[in-house]
Amino acid sequence: PDRCGAMCDAYAQEDERIRALHKKNGGQSDARNVGIEASTGDYVAFIDSDDFIEPDMIETLLRLIEQYHADFSSCGVANCYQDKTTLQCKTMEEGCVDGETAFGYILEGKRIAGSMCNKLLDRRLLQNLRFPLGHIYEDAMFIADLMPLVQKVAYTTQPKYYYYHRAG
């Protein structure tokens, strides 16, 4: 009803790298799975429609993957509320860790956030991996299935992803 579909079609006409996919609303997991199926590039990122990213987020994440030869990369998250913004990790650092250490960081929730929205993944990781349908916090289930496939994760805690928290 807000003309998002038409806007996406217009972007796709202007830039051959963009493809607009139209489907009945099946929830976030279903939409992400359709995106995975339709993806053709070397890497996949998920960005929620009500959030925003720094213009150089994808470039930063790709640099990290290439620099550290990582399976995926992650950036810091700024949590945006109606009256304030807080950083998920208050210290700024960059590095690369093995998959087990990265999973610990994710569970800790500081250096690497548990959301999939602040990450760039090698698409090969997603060959047999999909988001579970009909669940809340589906990212947690997805990450539990993802991490055994991961050897190295590059990260920066510099906030590049702005996650909006709305009432309701």
mmCIF file of C-alpha atoms in Angstrom:
data_model
loop_
_atom_site.group_PDB
_atom_site.id
_atom_site.type_symbol
_atom_site.label_atom_id
_atom_site.label_comp_id
_atom_site.label_asym_id
_atom_site.label_seq_id
_atom_site.Cartn_x
_atom_site.Cartn_y
_atom_site.Cartn_z
ATOM 1 C CA PRO A 1 0.000 0.000 0.000
ATOM 2 C CA ASP A 2 2.977 2.383 0.344
ATOM 3 C CA ARG A 3 4.234 1.786 -3.218
ATOM 4 C CA CYS A 4 7.351 -0.097 -2.076
ATOM 5 C CA GLY A 5 6.942 -2.612 -4.884
ATOM 6 C CA ALA A 6 6.831 0.117 -7.522
ATOM 7 C CA MET A 7 9.852 1.801 -5.952
ATOM 8 C CA CYS A 8 11.811 -1.468 -6.073
ATOM 9 C CA ASP A 9 10.801 -1.987 -9.710
ATOM 10 C CA ALA A 10 12.056 1.510 -10.537
ATOM 11 C CA TYR A 11 15.402 0.843 -8.850
ATOM 12 C CA ALA A 12 15.709 -2.422 -10.773
ATOM 13 C CA GLN A 13 15.120 -0.594 -14.060
ATOM 14 C CA GLU A 14 17.826 1.947 -13.212
ATOM 15 C CA ASP A 15 20.489 -0.528 -12.040
ATOM 16 C CA GLU A 16 21.021 -3.977 -13.564
ATOM 17 C CA ARG A 17 22.485 -5.261 -10.285
ATOM 18 C CA ILE A 18 19.063 -4.893 -8.636
ATOM 19 C CA ARG A 19 16.252 -7.414 -9.048
ATOM 20 C CA ALA A 20 12.820 -6.788 -7.589
ATOM 21 C CA LEU A 21 11.067 -9.880 -6.278
ATOM 22 C CA HIS A 22 7.339 -9.783 -5.547
ATOM 23 C CA LYS A 23 5.698 -12.344 -3.289
ATOM 24 C CA LYS A 24 2.841 -12.701 -0.864
ATOM 25 C CA ASN A 25 3.828 -11.755 2.692
ATOM 26 C CA GLY A 26 5.018 -14.915 4.395
ATOM 27 C CA GLY A 27 7.042 -13.298 7.144
ATOM 28 C CA GLN A 28 10.676 -12.361 7.540
ATOM 29 C CA SER A 29 12.117 -15.885 7.345
ATOM 30 C CA ASP A 30 10.193 -16.665 4.168
ATOM 31 C CA ALA A 31 11.352 -13.412 2.557
ATOM 32 C CA ARG A 32 14.970 -14.091 3.474
ATOM 33 C CA ASN A 33 14.747 -17.645 2.122
ATOM 34 C CA VAL A 34 13.357 -16.357 -1.179
ATOM 35 C CA GLY A 35 16.266 -13.905 -1.288
ATOM 36 C CA ILE A 36 18.777 -16.691 -0.671
ATOM 37 C CA GLU A 37 17.222 -18.766 -3.469
ATOM 38 C CA ALA A 38 17.307 -15.813 -5.874
ATOM 39 C CA SER A 39 20.841 -14.702 -4.984
ATOM 40 C CA THR A 40 23.521 -15.058 -7.629
ATOM 41 C CA GLY A 41 26.458 -13.133 -6.166
ATOM 42 C CA ASP A 42 29.333 -14.398 -4.077
ATOM 43 C CA TYR A 43 28.004 -12.861 -0.863
ATOM 44 C CA VAL A 44 24.652 -12.348 0.860
ATOM 45 C CA ALA A 45 23.559 -9.650 3.312
ATOM 46 C CA PHE A 46 20.211 -9.148 5.046
ATOM 47 C CA ILE A 47 18.988 -5.629 5.830
ATOM 48 C CA ASP A 48 15.591 -5.133 7.446
ATOM 49 C CA SER A 49 13.373 -2.610 5.698
ATOM 50 C CA ASP A 50 12.854 -0.410 8.762
ATOM 51 C CA ASP A 51 16.569 -0.152 9.640
ATOM 52 C CA PHE A 52 19.383 1.670 7.882
ATOM 53 C CA ILE A 53 23.071 1.167 7.228
ATOM 54 C CA GLU A 54 26.106 3.362 6.774
ATOM 55 C CA PRO A 55 26.835 3.882 3.054
ATOM 56 C CA ASP A 56 30.116 1.970 3.406
ATOM 57 C CA MET A 57 28.813 -0.994 5.437
ATOM 58 C CA ILE A 58 28.962 -3.574 2.637
ATOM 59 C CA GLU A 59 32.342 -2.270 1.466
ATOM 60 C CA THR A 60 33.690 -2.561 5.029
ATOM 61 C CA LEU A 61 32.330 -6.084 5.451
ATOM 62 C CA LEU A 62 33.764 -7.199 2.109
ATOM 63 C CA ARG A 63 37.158 -5.722 3.002
ATOM 64 C CA LEU A 64 37.137 -7.715 6.252
ATOM 65 C CA ILE A 65 36.301 -10.976 4.462
ATOM 66 C CA GLU A 66 39.037 -10.429 1.893
ATOM 67 C CA GLN A 67 41.638 -9.209 4.382
ATOM 68 C CA TYR A 68 41.166 -12.110 6.797
ATOM 69 C CA HIS A 69 39.976 -14.785 4.308
ATOM 70 C CA ALA A 70 36.872 -15.200 6.475
ATOM 71 C CA ASP A 71 33.623 -17.083 5.867
ATOM 72 C CA PHE A 72 31.613 -14.095 6.994
ATOM 73 C CA SER A 73 32.081 -10.679 8.504
ATOM 74 C CA SER A 74 30.156 -8.627 11.026
ATOM 75 C CA CYS A 75 29.993 -4.969 11.991
ATOM 76 C CA GLY A 76 28.801 -3.137 15.075
ATOM 77 C CA VAL A 77 25.160 -2.308 15.712
ATOM 78 C CA ALA A 78 23.599 0.890 16.991
ATOM 79 C CA ASN A 79 20.259 0.195 18.708
ATOM 80 C CA CYS A 80 17.901 3.071 17.982
ATOM 81 C CA TYR A 81 14.983 3.765 20.295
ATOM 82 C CA GLN A 82 12.485 6.602 20.185
ATOM 83 C CA ASP A 83 14.493 8.762 22.590
ATOM 84 C CA LYS A 84 18.066 7.408 22.435
ATOM 85 C CA THR A 85 20.629 5.366 20.537
ATOM 86 C CA THR A 86 22.964 2.910 22.254
ATOM 87 C CA LEU A 87 25.905 0.979 20.851
ATOM 88 C CA GLN A 88 25.875 -2.789 21.193
ATOM 89 C CA CYS A 89 29.629 -2.720 21.887
ATOM 90 C CA LYS A 90 31.117 0.373 23.465
ATOM 91 C CA THR A 91 34.756 -0.460 22.633
ATOM 92 C CA MET A 92 36.037 -0.212 19.064
ATOM 93 C CA GLU A 93 38.016 -3.166 17.792
ATOM 94 C CA GLU A 94 38.575 -5.200 14.660
ATOM 95 C CA GLY A 95 39.819 -8.721 14.249
ATOM 96 C CA CYS A 96 39.330 -12.261 13.062
ATOM 97 C CA VAL A 97 38.542 -15.307 15.170
ATOM 98 C CA ASP A 98 37.773 -18.963 14.622
ATOM 99 C CA GLY A 99 34.157 -20.117 14.386
ATOM 100 C CA GLU A 100 33.953 -21.385 17.958
ATOM 101 C CA THR A 101 35.255 -18.115 19.409
ATOM 102 C CA ALA A 102 32.900 -16.171 17.133
ATOM 103 C CA PHE A 103 29.944 -18.219 18.381
ATOM 104 C CA GLY A 104 30.966 -17.318 21.936
ATOM 105 C CA TYR A 105 31.056 -13.642 20.953
ATOM 106 C CA ILE A 106 27.569 -13.972 19.450
ATOM 107 C CA LEU A 107 26.221 -15.588 22.628
ATOM 108 C CA GLU A 108 27.900 -12.833 24.650
ATOM 109 C CA GLY A 109 26.162 -10.274 22.411
ATOM 110 C CA LYS A 110 28.822 -7.579 22.361
ATOM 111 C CA ARG A 111 31.564 -7.940 19.738
ATOM 112 C CA ILE A 112 29.323 -9.826 17.299
ATOM 113 C CA ALA A 113 25.567 -9.327 17.450
ATOM 114 C CA GLY A 114 23.167 -12.270 17.235
ATOM 115 C CA SER A 115 21.196 -10.701 14.408
ATOM 116 C CA MET A 116 21.910 -11.650 10.803
ATOM 117 C CA CYS A 117 21.365 -8.069 9.641
ATOM 118 C CA ASN A 118 24.870 -6.769 10.315
ATOM 119 C CA LYS A 119 26.714 -9.503 8.452
ATOM 120 C CA LEU A 120 28.030 -10.379 5.015
ATOM 121 C CA LEU A 121 28.139 -14.128 4.328
ATOM 122 C CA ASP A 122 29.902 -16.180 1.727
ATOM 123 C CA ARG A 123 26.930 -17.525 -0.241
ATOM 124 C CA ARG A 124 28.445 -21.028 -0.254
ATOM 125 C CA LEU A 125 27.553 -21.265 3.454
ATOM 126 C CA LEU A 126 23.886 -21.016 2.497
ATOM 127 C CA GLN A 127 23.710 -23.906 0.028
ATOM 128 C CA ASN A 128 21.751 -26.112 2.448
ATOM 129 C CA LEU A 129 20.791 -23.563 5.079
ATOM 130 C CA ARG A 130 17.505 -21.692 5.396
ATOM 131 C CA PHE A 131 15.693 -19.659 8.036
ATOM 132 C CA PRO A 132 13.044 -21.594 9.975
ATOM 133 C CA LEU A 133 9.492 -20.518 9.209
ATOM 134 C CA GLY A 134 6.962 -19.468 11.833
ATOM 135 C CA HIS A 135 9.374 -18.677 14.663
ATOM 136 C CA ILE A 136 10.230 -15.560 16.635
ATOM 137 C CA TYR A 137 13.994 -14.906 16.950
ATOM 138 C CA GLU A 138 14.620 -17.054 13.913
ATOM 139 C CA ASP A 139 18.112 -15.559 13.679
ATOM 140 C CA ALA A 140 19.139 -17.522 16.789
ATOM 141 C CA MET A 141 18.097 -20.823 15.198
ATOM 142 C CA PHE A 142 19.750 -19.889 11.922
ATOM 143 C CA ILE A 143 23.025 -18.976 13.651
ATOM 144 C CA ALA A 144 23.019 -22.262 15.571
ATOM 145 C CA ASP A 145 22.884 -24.091 12.224
ATOM 146 C CA LEU A 146 25.357 -21.715 10.542
ATOM 147 C CA MET A 147 28.220 -21.713 13.019
ATOM 148 C CA PRO A 148 29.306 -25.383 12.632
ATOM 149 C CA LEU A 149 29.962 -24.540 8.950
ATOM 150 C CA VAL A 150 32.205 -21.553 9.765
ATOM 151 C CA GLN A 151 35.986 -21.614 10.089
ATOM 152 C CA LYS A 152 36.784 -17.887 10.409
ATOM 153 C CA VAL A 153 34.803 -14.735 11.185
ATOM 154 C CA ALA A 154 36.140 -11.222 10.673
ATOM 155 C CA TYR A 155 34.544 -8.432 12.647
ATOM 156 C CA THR A 156 34.587 -4.788 13.522
ATOM 157 C CA THR A 157 32.632 -3.327 16.408
ATOM 158 C CA GLN A 158 32.371 -0.011 14.586
ATOM 159 C CA PRO A 159 28.621 0.600 14.196
ATOM 160 C CA LYS A 160 27.549 0.418 10.574
ATOM 161 C CA TYR A 161 24.043 -1.033 11.108
ATOM 162 C CA TYR A 162 21.250 0.948 12.804
ATOM 163 C CA TYR A 163 18.574 -1.297 14.247
ATOM 164 C CA TYR A 164 15.267 0.431 15.025
ATOM 165 C CA HIS A 165 13.288 -0.790 18.041
ATOM 166 C CA ARG A 166 9.644 0.227 17.815
ATOM 167 C CA ALA A 167 6.878 -0.146 20.339
ATOM 168 C CA GLY A 168 4.686 -3.136 19.475
#
